[in-house]
């Protein structure tokens, strides 16, 4: 039994060993198969990797290096920049740069209408109006013009206006030292009775009663605010008389403004004589000349909040000046420039003129005050227009001696040269620029160039990315509507000093004159006026600006700002 059992066990064991051996063989075959497959894959991977390395090596051999690409890009940029080469000549232009083809169709007309009451009929002998002007020469000129109209509205005798001796300009000149008083009185004798000083009334001196009317006061405003006081007191003195009469008046009153501004206000013989001498000397230098009224004083730049790339030095210097106006909002130079509220630099003015077609041979007369940066700032303009002149360079110190200590008299000399120039250019829209633009329209639409700053500023900032031809073409396009043509401004638009439409008549048979195609420039120009005319008709009763300008000032601060922008 035992052996039988042992036998059976041995046989079973042998069967198990055989089964285990077969199983091991199968596993071995699987392992060998796996290893062979893995070896094949490794070989394939190695082959693919080697091929990729070979391709990469070939690509690296023939492809340009990144350094070469950078150098190539730099060369391309340099080529673009090198193409912005300002030519010495003005090139060929489609229009006459020195005159308007339409100017012969228009003429100044300011005669009184048949129903306009004369002074000897309407003046009340017991009413005297005294005026104290404010600001620089041209701001005061505007006040004098409006004073005559105010006297007419009040049926009063006008006492020759007092000039401002205490403002920023610190000029002690009186009316008779700037203007021909006798001519002023005589020319306007049919419109308003004018006397040199307040007379005794009934043997007694009457002290004038002081009144200040709001800005842009209408005829009804004068009737309500001033006339009752004038009737009671007999003599009224209106102080700070600048922009104190509405811009829009009826045609007869607007024409009275023109008679005062363009005919009655004549500089003294000494100023006229020196001014004409300067004009003659400019005309002797060539057939034509340009007069540029350049405003680039530190005060103006500081107030504007503009930045001109002068680094920390500029920011610090102008920032210190800007602190004078404590309530000015923090400036955003990029936004201000984008909105066209930054005066063009001297270089930018020069580039604009060259793009418009004026060559380096042109004689340029520059009327300016202190230029921020001095000769360094002026150098690019002088390089573009080497025939660079001013009253100081074409007159001797001895000739200028009677005028040099008086800012208004010096400004009057510049005014005469700018008025008589073949082309008048400005980089701003201050009072002198406005008055001269209106005067040149009235006297025959003489060429007057105002920069379309809103468009030009962005073009100047990116000029090195364009060729000169592209740049010049865009300048000419942007300046349509800003060249002093008769059809640029709609009647009644803008300030009357600049657009005296009621005093400009059209010759019969002249035909209609259409507005320029990009008539949107008219709107753009009117928007730009707001920046320079910081005390215009958008003032509330407290004297605070309520439009988009970054101002929040009291009356004294407004007066100080006004002085900087007045001429």
PDB file of C-alpha atoms in Angstrom, residues 263-531:
ATOM      1  CA  UNK A 263      -9.491 151.862 -39.158  1.00  0.00           C
ATOM      2  CA  UNK A 264      -9.735 153.908 -35.952  1.00  0.00           C
ATOM      3  CA  UNK A 265      -7.016 152.132 -33.947  1.00  0.00           C
ATOM      4  CA  UNK A 266      -3.845 153.354 -35.601  1.00  0.00           C
ATOM      5  CA  UNK A 267      -0.440 153.197 -33.950  1.00  0.00           C
ATOM      6  CA  UNK A 268       1.449 156.404 -33.217  1.00  0.00           C
ATOM      7  CA  UNK A 269       3.629 157.908 -35.924  1.00  0.00           C
ATOM      8  CA  UNK A 270       6.827 156.740 -34.218  1.00  0.00           C
ATOM      9  CA  UNK A 271       5.629 153.126 -34.006  1.00  0.00           C
ATOM     10  CA  UNK A 272       4.235 153.233 -37.538  1.00  0.00           C
ATOM     11  CA  UNK A 273       7.482 154.668 -38.875  1.00  0.00           C
ATOM     12  CA  UNK A 274       9.688 152.043 -37.234  1.00  0.00           C
ATOM     13  CA  UNK A 275       7.325 149.247 -38.224  1.00  0.00           C
ATOM     14  CA  UNK A 276       7.323 150.312 -41.868  1.00  0.00           C
ATOM     15  CA  UNK A 277      11.123 150.517 -41.804  1.00  0.00           C
ATOM     16  CA  UNK A 278      11.288 146.889 -40.637  1.00  0.00           C
ATOM     17  CA  UNK A 279       8.877 145.863 -43.410  1.00  0.00           C
ATOM     18  CA  UNK A 280      10.945 147.671 -46.044  1.00  0.00           C
ATOM     19  CA  UNK A 281      14.113 145.949 -44.881  1.00  0.00           C
ATOM     20  CA  UNK A 282      12.440 142.545 -45.081  1.00  0.00           C
ATOM     21  CA  UNK A 283      11.166 143.289 -48.596  1.00  0.00           C
ATOM     22  CA  UNK A 284      14.660 144.315 -49.674  1.00  0.00           C
ATOM     23  CA  UNK A 285      15.872 140.807 -48.855  1.00  0.00           C
ATOM     24  CA  UNK A 286      13.654 139.108 -51.424  1.00  0.00           C
ATOM     25  CA  UNK A 287      10.439 139.174 -53.398  1.00  0.00           C
ATOM     26  CA  UNK A 288       8.415 137.598 -50.575  1.00  0.00           C
ATOM     27  CA  UNK A 289       8.786 136.929 -46.875  1.00  0.00           C
ATOM     28  CA  UNK A 290       7.025 134.920 -44.182  1.00  0.00           C
ATOM     29  CA  UNK A 291       6.269 136.288 -40.717  1.00  0.00           C
ATOM     30  CA  UNK A 292       6.017 133.714 -37.930  1.00  0.00           C
ATOM     31  CA  UNK A 293       4.393 134.509 -34.591  1.00  0.00           C
ATOM     32  CA  UNK A 294       6.092 131.950 -32.367  1.00  0.00           C
ATOM     33  CA  UNK A 295       4.729 131.295 -28.872  1.00  0.00           C
ATOM     34  CA  UNK A 296       7.017 128.889 -27.027  1.00  0.00           C
ATOM     35  CA  UNK A 297       7.544 130.569 -23.680  1.00  0.00           C
ATOM     36  CA  UNK A 298       8.167 128.453 -20.563  1.00  0.00           C
ATOM     37  CA  UNK A 299       4.949 129.748 -18.963  1.00  0.00           C
ATOM     38  CA  UNK A 300       2.794 128.689 -21.903  1.00  0.00           C
ATOM     39  CA  UNK A 301       4.367 125.245 -22.093  1.00  0.00           C
ATOM     40  CA  UNK A 302       4.052 124.733 -18.344  1.00  0.00           C
ATOM     41  CA  UNK A 303       0.389 125.692 -18.346  1.00  0.00           C
ATOM     42  CA  UNK A 304      -0.406 123.524 -21.358  1.00  0.00           C
ATOM     43  CA  UNK A 305       0.945 120.412 -19.636  1.00  0.00           C
ATOM     44  CA  UNK A 306       2.733 119.368 -22.824  1.00  0.00           C
ATOM     45  CA  UNK A 307       5.970 117.380 -22.933  1.00  0.00           C
ATOM     46  CA  UNK A 308       8.557 117.836 -25.678  1.00  0.00           C
ATOM     47  CA  UNK A 309      11.083 115.088 -24.954  1.00  0.00           C
ATOM     48  CA  UNK A 310      13.486 117.052 -22.769  1.00  0.00           C
ATOM     49  CA  UNK A 311      13.679 114.362 -20.100  1.00  0.00           C
ATOM     50  CA  UNK A 312      13.743 114.976 -16.373  1.00  0.00           C
ATOM     51  CA  UNK A 313      15.234 118.443 -16.834  1.00  0.00           C
ATOM     52  CA  UNK A 314      12.209 119.640 -18.816  1.00  0.00           C
ATOM     53  CA  UNK A 315       9.730 117.951 -16.483  1.00  0.00           C
ATOM     54  CA  UNK A 316      11.350 119.518 -13.431  1.00  0.00           C
ATOM     55  CA  UNK A 317      11.648 123.036 -14.874  1.00  0.00           C
ATOM     56  CA  UNK A 318       8.143 123.228 -16.314  1.00  0.00           C
ATOM     57  CA  UNK A 319       6.722 121.406 -13.304  1.00  0.00           C
ATOM     58  CA  UNK A 320       8.031 124.129 -11.000  1.00  0.00           C
ATOM     59  CA  UNK A 321       6.408 126.832 -13.132  1.00  0.00           C
ATOM     60  CA  UNK A 322       3.166 124.853 -13.273  1.00  0.00           C
ATOM     61  CA  UNK A 323       2.900 125.003  -9.475  1.00  0.00           C
ATOM     62  CA  UNK A 324       1.979 128.673  -9.891  1.00  0.00           C
ATOM     63  CA  UNK A 325      -1.543 127.515 -10.752  1.00  0.00           C
ATOM     64  CA  UNK A 326      -2.409 125.569  -7.631  1.00  0.00           C
ATOM     65  CA  UNK A 327      -5.700 124.186  -8.885  1.00  0.00           C
ATOM     66  CA  UNK A 328      -4.505 122.858 -12.234  1.00  0.00           C
ATOM     67  CA  UNK A 329      -5.278 119.189 -12.618  1.00  0.00           C
ATOM     68  CA  UNK A 330      -2.420 116.765 -13.178  1.00  0.00           C
ATOM     69  CA  UNK A 331      -1.524 116.855 -16.845  1.00  0.00           C
ATOM     70  CA  UNK A 332      -1.596 113.969 -19.295  1.00  0.00           C
ATOM     71  CA  UNK A 333       0.924 115.139 -21.924  1.00  0.00           C
ATOM     72  CA  UNK A 334       0.060 112.418 -24.421  1.00  0.00           C
ATOM     73  CA  UNK A 335      -3.661 113.204 -24.253  1.00  0.00           C
ATOM     74  CA  UNK A 336      -3.086 116.961 -24.471  1.00  0.00           C
ATOM     75  CA  UNK A 337      -0.893 116.524 -27.539  1.00  0.00           C
ATOM     76  CA  UNK A 338      -3.337 114.087 -29.138  1.00  0.00           C
ATOM     77  CA  UNK A 339      -6.101 116.690 -28.806  1.00  0.00           C
ATOM     78  CA  UNK A 340      -4.012 119.299 -30.618  1.00  0.00           C
ATOM     79  CA  UNK A 341      -3.498 121.507 -27.568  1.00  0.00           C
ATOM     80  CA  UNK A 342       0.285 121.624 -27.671  1.00  0.00           C
ATOM     81  CA  UNK A 343       1.959 124.501 -29.525  1.00  0.00           C
ATOM     82  CA  UNK A 344       4.137 123.278 -32.371  1.00  0.00           C
ATOM     83  CA  UNK A 345       7.860 123.421 -31.663  1.00  0.00           C
ATOM     84  CA  UNK A 346      10.026 125.709 -33.815  1.00  0.00           C
ATOM     85  CA  UNK A 347      11.330 122.637 -35.652  1.00  0.00           C
ATOM     86  CA  UNK A 348       7.798 121.367 -36.312  1.00  0.00           C
ATOM     87  CA  UNK A 349       6.785 124.748 -37.718  1.00  0.00           C
ATOM     88  CA  UNK A 350       9.779 124.579 -40.044  1.00  0.00           C
ATOM     89  CA  UNK A 351       8.909 121.059 -41.192  1.00  0.00           C
ATOM     90  CA  UNK A 352       5.305 122.101 -41.823  1.00  0.00           C
ATOM     91  CA  UNK A 353       6.413 125.041 -43.966  1.00  0.00           C
ATOM     92  CA  UNK A 354       8.861 122.909 -45.941  1.00  0.00           C
ATOM     93  CA  UNK A 355       6.188 120.259 -46.533  1.00  0.00           C
ATOM     94  CA  UNK A 356       3.811 122.972 -47.772  1.00  0.00           C
ATOM     95  CA  UNK A 357       6.400 123.980 -50.356  1.00  0.00           C
ATOM     96  CA  UNK A 358       8.517 126.772 -48.860  1.00  0.00           C
ATOM     97  CA  UNK A 359      12.210 126.262 -49.641  1.00  0.00           C
ATOM     98  CA  UNK A 360      15.288 127.155 -47.626  1.00  0.00           C
ATOM     99  CA  UNK A 361      15.803 130.336 -49.647  1.00  0.00           C
ATOM    100  CA  UNK A 362      12.690 131.962 -48.130  1.00  0.00           C
ATOM    101  CA  UNK A 363      13.193 134.887 -45.752  1.00  0.00           C
ATOM    102  CA  UNK A 364      11.589 134.245 -42.368  1.00  0.00           C
ATOM    103  CA  UNK A 365      10.767 136.993 -39.850  1.00  0.00           C
ATOM    104  CA  UNK A 366      10.141 135.618 -36.357  1.00  0.00           C
ATOM    105  CA  UNK A 367       8.116 137.523 -33.759  1.00  0.00           C
ATOM    106  CA  UNK A 368       8.521 135.847 -30.396  1.00  0.00           C
ATOM    107  CA  UNK A 369       9.122 136.293 -26.724  1.00  0.00           C
ATOM    108  CA  UNK A 370      11.397 134.140 -24.605  1.00  0.00           C
ATOM    109  CA  UNK A 371      11.817 130.719 -26.236  1.00  0.00           C
ATOM    110  CA  UNK A 372      12.079 127.746 -23.893  1.00  0.00           C
ATOM    111  CA  UNK A 373      15.472 126.195 -24.529  1.00  0.00           C
ATOM    112  CA  UNK A 374      16.802 129.332 -26.221  1.00  0.00           C
ATOM    113  CA  UNK A 375      19.022 128.994 -29.274  1.00  0.00           C
ATOM    114  CA  UNK A 376      19.169 125.214 -28.941  1.00  0.00           C
ATOM    115  CA  UNK A 377      15.405 125.051 -29.493  1.00  0.00           C
ATOM    116  CA  UNK A 378      15.598 127.478 -32.423  1.00  0.00           C
ATOM    117  CA  UNK A 379      18.537 125.712 -34.116  1.00  0.00           C
ATOM    118  CA  UNK A 380      16.467 123.205 -36.189  1.00  0.00           C
ATOM    119  CA  UNK A 381      14.233 126.012 -37.505  1.00  0.00           C
ATOM    120  CA  UNK A 382      17.277 128.083 -38.432  1.00  0.00           C
ATOM    121  CA  UNK A 383      18.785 125.077 -40.197  1.00  0.00           C
ATOM    122  CA  UNK A 384      15.619 124.703 -42.285  1.00  0.00           C
ATOM    123  CA  UNK A 385      15.367 128.454 -42.958  1.00  0.00           C
ATOM    124  CA  UNK A 386      18.833 130.028 -42.712  1.00  0.00           C
ATOM    125  CA  UNK A 387      17.453 133.447 -43.731  1.00  0.00           C
ATOM    126  CA  UNK A 388      16.170 133.905 -40.183  1.00  0.00           C
ATOM    127  CA  UNK A 389      15.359 137.444 -39.051  1.00  0.00           C
ATOM    128  CA  UNK A 390      13.813 139.395 -36.183  1.00  0.00           C
ATOM    129  CA  UNK A 391      13.470 143.059 -35.341  1.00  0.00           C
ATOM    130  CA  UNK A 392      16.674 142.761 -33.312  1.00  0.00           C
ATOM    131  CA  UNK A 393      18.650 141.492 -36.334  1.00  0.00           C
ATOM    132  CA  UNK A 394      17.393 143.947 -38.960  1.00  0.00           C
ATOM    133  CA  UNK A 395      17.379 147.084 -36.790  1.00  0.00           C
ATOM    134  CA  UNK A 396      20.133 148.646 -34.721  1.00  0.00           C
ATOM    135  CA  UNK A 397      20.045 148.997 -30.954  1.00  0.00           C
ATOM    136  CA  UNK A 398      19.835 152.749 -31.400  1.00  0.00           C
ATOM    137  CA  UNK A 399      16.770 152.420 -33.635  1.00  0.00           C
ATOM    138  CA  UNK A 400      15.005 150.157 -31.135  1.00  0.00           C
ATOM    139  CA  UNK A 401      16.007 152.164 -28.064  1.00  0.00           C
ATOM    140  CA  UNK A 402      12.720 154.178 -27.839  1.00  0.00           C
ATOM    141  CA  UNK A 403      10.716 150.935 -27.813  1.00  0.00           C
ATOM    142  CA  UNK A 404      12.813 148.261 -26.126  1.00  0.00           C
ATOM    143  CA  UNK A 405      11.755 149.094 -22.553  1.00  0.00           C
ATOM    144  CA  UNK A 406       8.046 148.783 -23.395  1.00  0.00           C
ATOM    145  CA  UNK A 407       6.670 145.342 -24.203  1.00  0.00           C
ATOM    146  CA  UNK A 408       3.525 146.700 -25.880  1.00  0.00           C
ATOM    147  CA  UNK A 409       5.489 148.974 -28.204  1.00  0.00           C
ATOM    148  CA  UNK A 410       7.822 146.126 -29.162  1.00  0.00           C
ATOM    149  CA  UNK A 411       4.770 143.923 -29.762  1.00  0.00           C
ATOM    150  CA  UNK A 412       3.299 146.684 -31.942  1.00  0.00           C
ATOM    151  CA  UNK A 413       6.390 146.585 -34.183  1.00  0.00           C
ATOM    152  CA  UNK A 414       5.974 142.826 -34.629  1.00  0.00           C
ATOM    153  CA  UNK A 415       2.270 143.351 -35.294  1.00  0.00           C
ATOM    154  CA  UNK A 416       3.017 145.706 -38.202  1.00  0.00           C
ATOM    155  CA  UNK A 417       5.560 143.349 -39.802  1.00  0.00           C
ATOM    156  CA  UNK A 418       3.228 140.357 -39.433  1.00  0.00           C
ATOM    157  CA  UNK A 419       0.335 142.324 -40.931  1.00  0.00           C
ATOM    158  CA  UNK A 420       2.403 143.372 -43.957  1.00  0.00           C
ATOM    159  CA  UNK A 421       4.045 139.987 -44.582  1.00  0.00           C
ATOM    160  CA  UNK A 422       3.212 137.977 -47.687  1.00  0.00           C
ATOM    161  CA  UNK A 423       2.435 134.934 -45.544  1.00  0.00           C
ATOM    162  CA  UNK A 424       1.624 134.958 -41.839  1.00  0.00           C
ATOM    163  CA  UNK A 425       2.175 131.768 -39.825  1.00  0.00           C
ATOM    164  CA  UNK A 426       1.453 130.997 -36.200  1.00  0.00           C
ATOM    165  CA  UNK A 427       2.084 128.013 -33.942  1.00  0.00           C
ATOM    166  CA  UNK A 428      -0.700 129.061 -31.553  1.00  0.00           C
ATOM    167  CA  UNK A 429      -4.163 130.565 -31.463  1.00  0.00           C
ATOM    168  CA  UNK A 430      -3.666 133.419 -29.019  1.00  0.00           C
ATOM    169  CA  UNK A 431      -5.053 136.939 -29.322  1.00  0.00           C
ATOM    170  CA  UNK A 432      -2.378 138.301 -31.648  1.00  0.00           C
ATOM    171  CA  UNK A 433      -2.811 135.343 -33.992  1.00  0.00           C
ATOM    172  CA  UNK A 434      -6.601 135.774 -34.003  1.00  0.00           C
ATOM    173  CA  UNK A 435      -6.567 139.534 -34.520  1.00  0.00           C
ATOM    174  CA  UNK A 436      -4.020 139.302 -37.329  1.00  0.00           C
ATOM    175  CA  UNK A 437      -5.928 136.472 -39.006  1.00  0.00           C
ATOM    176  CA  UNK A 438      -9.117 138.565 -38.971  1.00  0.00           C
ATOM    177  CA  UNK A 439      -7.305 141.692 -40.099  1.00  0.00           C
ATOM    178  CA  UNK A 440      -5.661 139.874 -43.014  1.00  0.00           C
ATOM    179  CA  UNK A 441      -9.053 138.489 -44.055  1.00  0.00           C
ATOM    180  CA  UNK A 442     -10.551 141.969 -43.984  1.00  0.00           C
ATOM    181  CA  UNK A 443      -7.656 143.478 -45.948  1.00  0.00           C
ATOM    182  CA  UNK A 444      -7.796 141.013 -48.836  1.00  0.00           C
ATOM    183  CA  UNK A 445      -7.502 137.472 -47.504  1.00  0.00           C
ATOM    184  CA  UNK A 446      -3.721 137.535 -47.391  1.00  0.00           C
ATOM    185  CA  UNK A 447      -2.241 134.069 -46.884  1.00  0.00           C
ATOM    186  CA  UNK A 448      -2.496 133.065 -43.221  1.00  0.00           C
ATOM    187  CA  UNK A 449      -1.401 129.597 -42.088  1.00  0.00           C
ATOM    188  CA  UNK A 450      -2.691 128.095 -38.858  1.00  0.00           C
ATOM    189  CA  UNK A 451      -1.435 124.587 -38.014  1.00  0.00           C
ATOM    190  CA  UNK A 452      -4.005 121.820 -37.798  1.00  0.00           C
ATOM    191  CA  UNK A 453      -2.354 120.771 -34.555  1.00  0.00           C
ATOM    192  CA  UNK A 454      -4.722 117.906 -33.796  1.00  0.00           C
ATOM    193  CA  UNK A 455      -3.643 116.076 -36.953  1.00  0.00           C
ATOM    194  CA  UNK A 456      -0.086 117.367 -37.263  1.00  0.00           C
ATOM    195  CA  UNK A 457       1.061 116.543 -33.734  1.00  0.00           C
ATOM    196  CA  UNK A 458       0.585 112.799 -34.229  1.00  0.00           C
ATOM    197  CA  UNK A 459       2.203 113.004 -37.657  1.00  0.00           C
ATOM    198  CA  UNK A 460       5.266 114.742 -36.215  1.00  0.00           C
ATOM    199  CA  UNK A 461       5.612 112.135 -33.477  1.00  0.00           C
ATOM    200  CA  UNK A 462       5.807 109.313 -36.050  1.00  0.00           C
ATOM    201  CA  UNK A 463       7.590 111.101 -38.862  1.00  0.00           C
ATOM    202  CA  UNK A 464      10.701 108.877 -38.835  1.00  0.00           C
ATOM    203  CA  UNK A 465       8.566 105.906 -39.863  1.00  0.00           C
ATOM    204  CA  UNK A 466       7.666 107.576 -43.168  1.00  0.00           C
ATOM    205  CA  UNK A 467       9.428 108.828 -46.223  1.00  0.00           C
ATOM    206  CA  UNK A 468       9.604 112.577 -46.703  1.00  0.00           C
ATOM    207  CA  UNK A 469       7.213 112.347 -49.637  1.00  0.00           C
ATOM    208  CA  UNK A 470       4.600 110.544 -47.521  1.00  0.00           C
ATOM    209  CA  UNK A 471       5.040 113.015 -44.679  1.00  0.00           C
ATOM    210  CA  UNK A 472       4.773 116.090 -46.918  1.00  0.00           C
ATOM    211  CA  UNK A 473       1.688 114.714 -48.664  1.00  0.00           C
ATOM    212  CA  UNK A 474      -0.092 114.215 -45.351  1.00  0.00           C
ATOM    213  CA  UNK A 475       0.843 117.697 -44.139  1.00  0.00           C
ATOM    214  CA  UNK A 476      -0.658 119.243 -47.274  1.00  0.00           C
ATOM    215  CA  UNK A 477      -3.818 117.170 -46.831  1.00  0.00           C
ATOM    216  CA  UNK A 478      -4.214 118.068 -43.162  1.00  0.00           C
ATOM    217  CA  UNK A 479      -3.685 121.781 -43.838  1.00  0.00           C
ATOM    218  CA  UNK A 480      -6.601 122.113 -46.241  1.00  0.00           C
ATOM    219  CA  UNK A 481      -8.933 124.513 -44.457  1.00  0.00           C
ATOM    220  CA  UNK A 482      -6.112 126.088 -42.427  1.00  0.00           C
ATOM    221  CA  UNK A 483      -4.429 128.231 -45.094  1.00  0.00           C
ATOM    222  CA  UNK A 484      -6.411 131.480 -44.906  1.00  0.00           C
ATOM    223  CA  UNK A 485      -8.690 130.885 -47.875  1.00  0.00           C
ATOM    224  CA  UNK A 486     -11.963 132.877 -47.956  1.00  0.00           C
ATOM    225  CA  UNK A 487     -14.097 129.744 -47.731  1.00  0.00           C
ATOM    226  CA  UNK A 488     -12.453 128.152 -44.700  1.00  0.00           C
ATOM    227  CA  UNK A 489     -14.693 129.444 -41.909  1.00  0.00           C
ATOM    228  CA  UNK A 490     -18.457 129.540 -42.002  1.00  0.00           C
ATOM    229  CA  UNK A 491     -20.004 132.972 -41.383  1.00  0.00           C
ATOM    230  CA  UNK A 492     -20.473 133.509 -37.665  1.00  0.00           C
ATOM    231  CA  UNK A 493     -18.189 130.666 -36.577  1.00  0.00           C
ATOM    232  CA  UNK A 494     -15.342 131.231 -34.148  1.00  0.00           C
ATOM    233  CA  UNK A 495     -14.354 134.520 -32.532  1.00  0.00           C
ATOM    234  CA  UNK A 496     -15.372 137.649 -34.432  1.00  0.00           C
ATOM    235  CA  UNK A 497     -11.852 139.070 -34.113  1.00  0.00           C
ATOM    236  CA  UNK A 498     -10.642 136.199 -36.273  1.00  0.00           C
ATOM    237  CA  UNK A 499     -13.629 135.731 -38.539  1.00  0.00           C
ATOM    238  CA  UNK A 500     -15.209 139.174 -39.145  1.00  0.00           C
ATOM    239  CA  UNK A 501     -17.714 137.733 -41.603  1.00  0.00           C
ATOM    240  CA  UNK A 502     -20.188 140.621 -41.165  1.00  0.00           C
ATOM    241  CA  UNK A 503     -17.502 142.947 -42.559  1.00  0.00           C
ATOM    242  CA  UNK A 504     -16.499 140.933 -45.631  1.00  0.00           C
ATOM    243  CA  UNK A 505     -18.458 141.341 -48.843  1.00  0.00           C
ATOM    244  CA  UNK A 506     -18.306 139.419 -52.097  1.00  0.00           C
ATOM    245  CA  UNK A 507     -17.840 141.090 -55.456  1.00  0.00           C
ATOM    246  CA  UNK A 508     -20.819 140.812 -57.765  1.00  0.00           C
ATOM    247  CA  UNK A 509     -20.353 138.198 -60.455  1.00  0.00           C
ATOM    248  CA  UNK A 510     -17.806 136.361 -58.364  1.00  0.00           C
ATOM    249  CA  UNK A 511     -19.888 133.217 -58.147  1.00  0.00           C
ATOM    250  CA  UNK A 512     -20.328 131.006 -55.145  1.00  0.00           C
ATOM    251  CA  UNK A 513     -17.387 129.716 -53.149  1.00  0.00           C
ATOM    252  CA  UNK A 514     -17.719 126.216 -51.734  1.00  0.00           C
ATOM    253  CA  UNK A 515     -16.274 125.005 -48.464  1.00  0.00           C
ATOM    254  CA  UNK A 516     -13.168 122.788 -48.581  1.00  0.00           C
ATOM    255  CA  UNK A 517     -13.826 119.085 -49.000  1.00  0.00           C
ATOM    256  CA  UNK A 518     -12.528 118.203 -45.554  1.00  0.00           C
ATOM    257  CA  UNK A 519     -14.845 120.733 -43.930  1.00  0.00           C
ATOM    258  CA  UNK A 520     -14.461 118.850 -40.658  1.00  0.00           C
ATOM    259  CA  UNK A 521     -11.304 120.922 -40.249  1.00  0.00           C
ATOM    260  CA  UNK A 522     -13.567 123.861 -39.431  1.00  0.00           C
ATOM    261  CA  UNK A 523     -14.868 122.006 -36.397  1.00  0.00           C
ATOM    262  CA  UNK A 524     -11.372 120.859 -35.448  1.00  0.00           C
ATOM    263  CA  UNK A 525     -10.101 124.415 -35.571  1.00  0.00           C
ATOM    264  CA  UNK A 526     -12.938 125.680 -33.393  1.00  0.00           C
ATOM    265  CA  UNK A 527     -12.136 122.939 -30.854  1.00  0.00           C
ATOM    266  CA  UNK A 528      -8.503 124.042 -30.783  1.00  0.00           C
ATOM    267  CA  UNK A 529      -9.541 127.607 -30.000  1.00  0.00           C
ATOM    268  CA  UNK A 530     -10.790 126.522 -26.573  1.00  0.00           C
ATOM    269  CA  UNK A 531      -7.295 125.658 -25.403  1.00  0.00           C
TER     270      UNK A 531
END
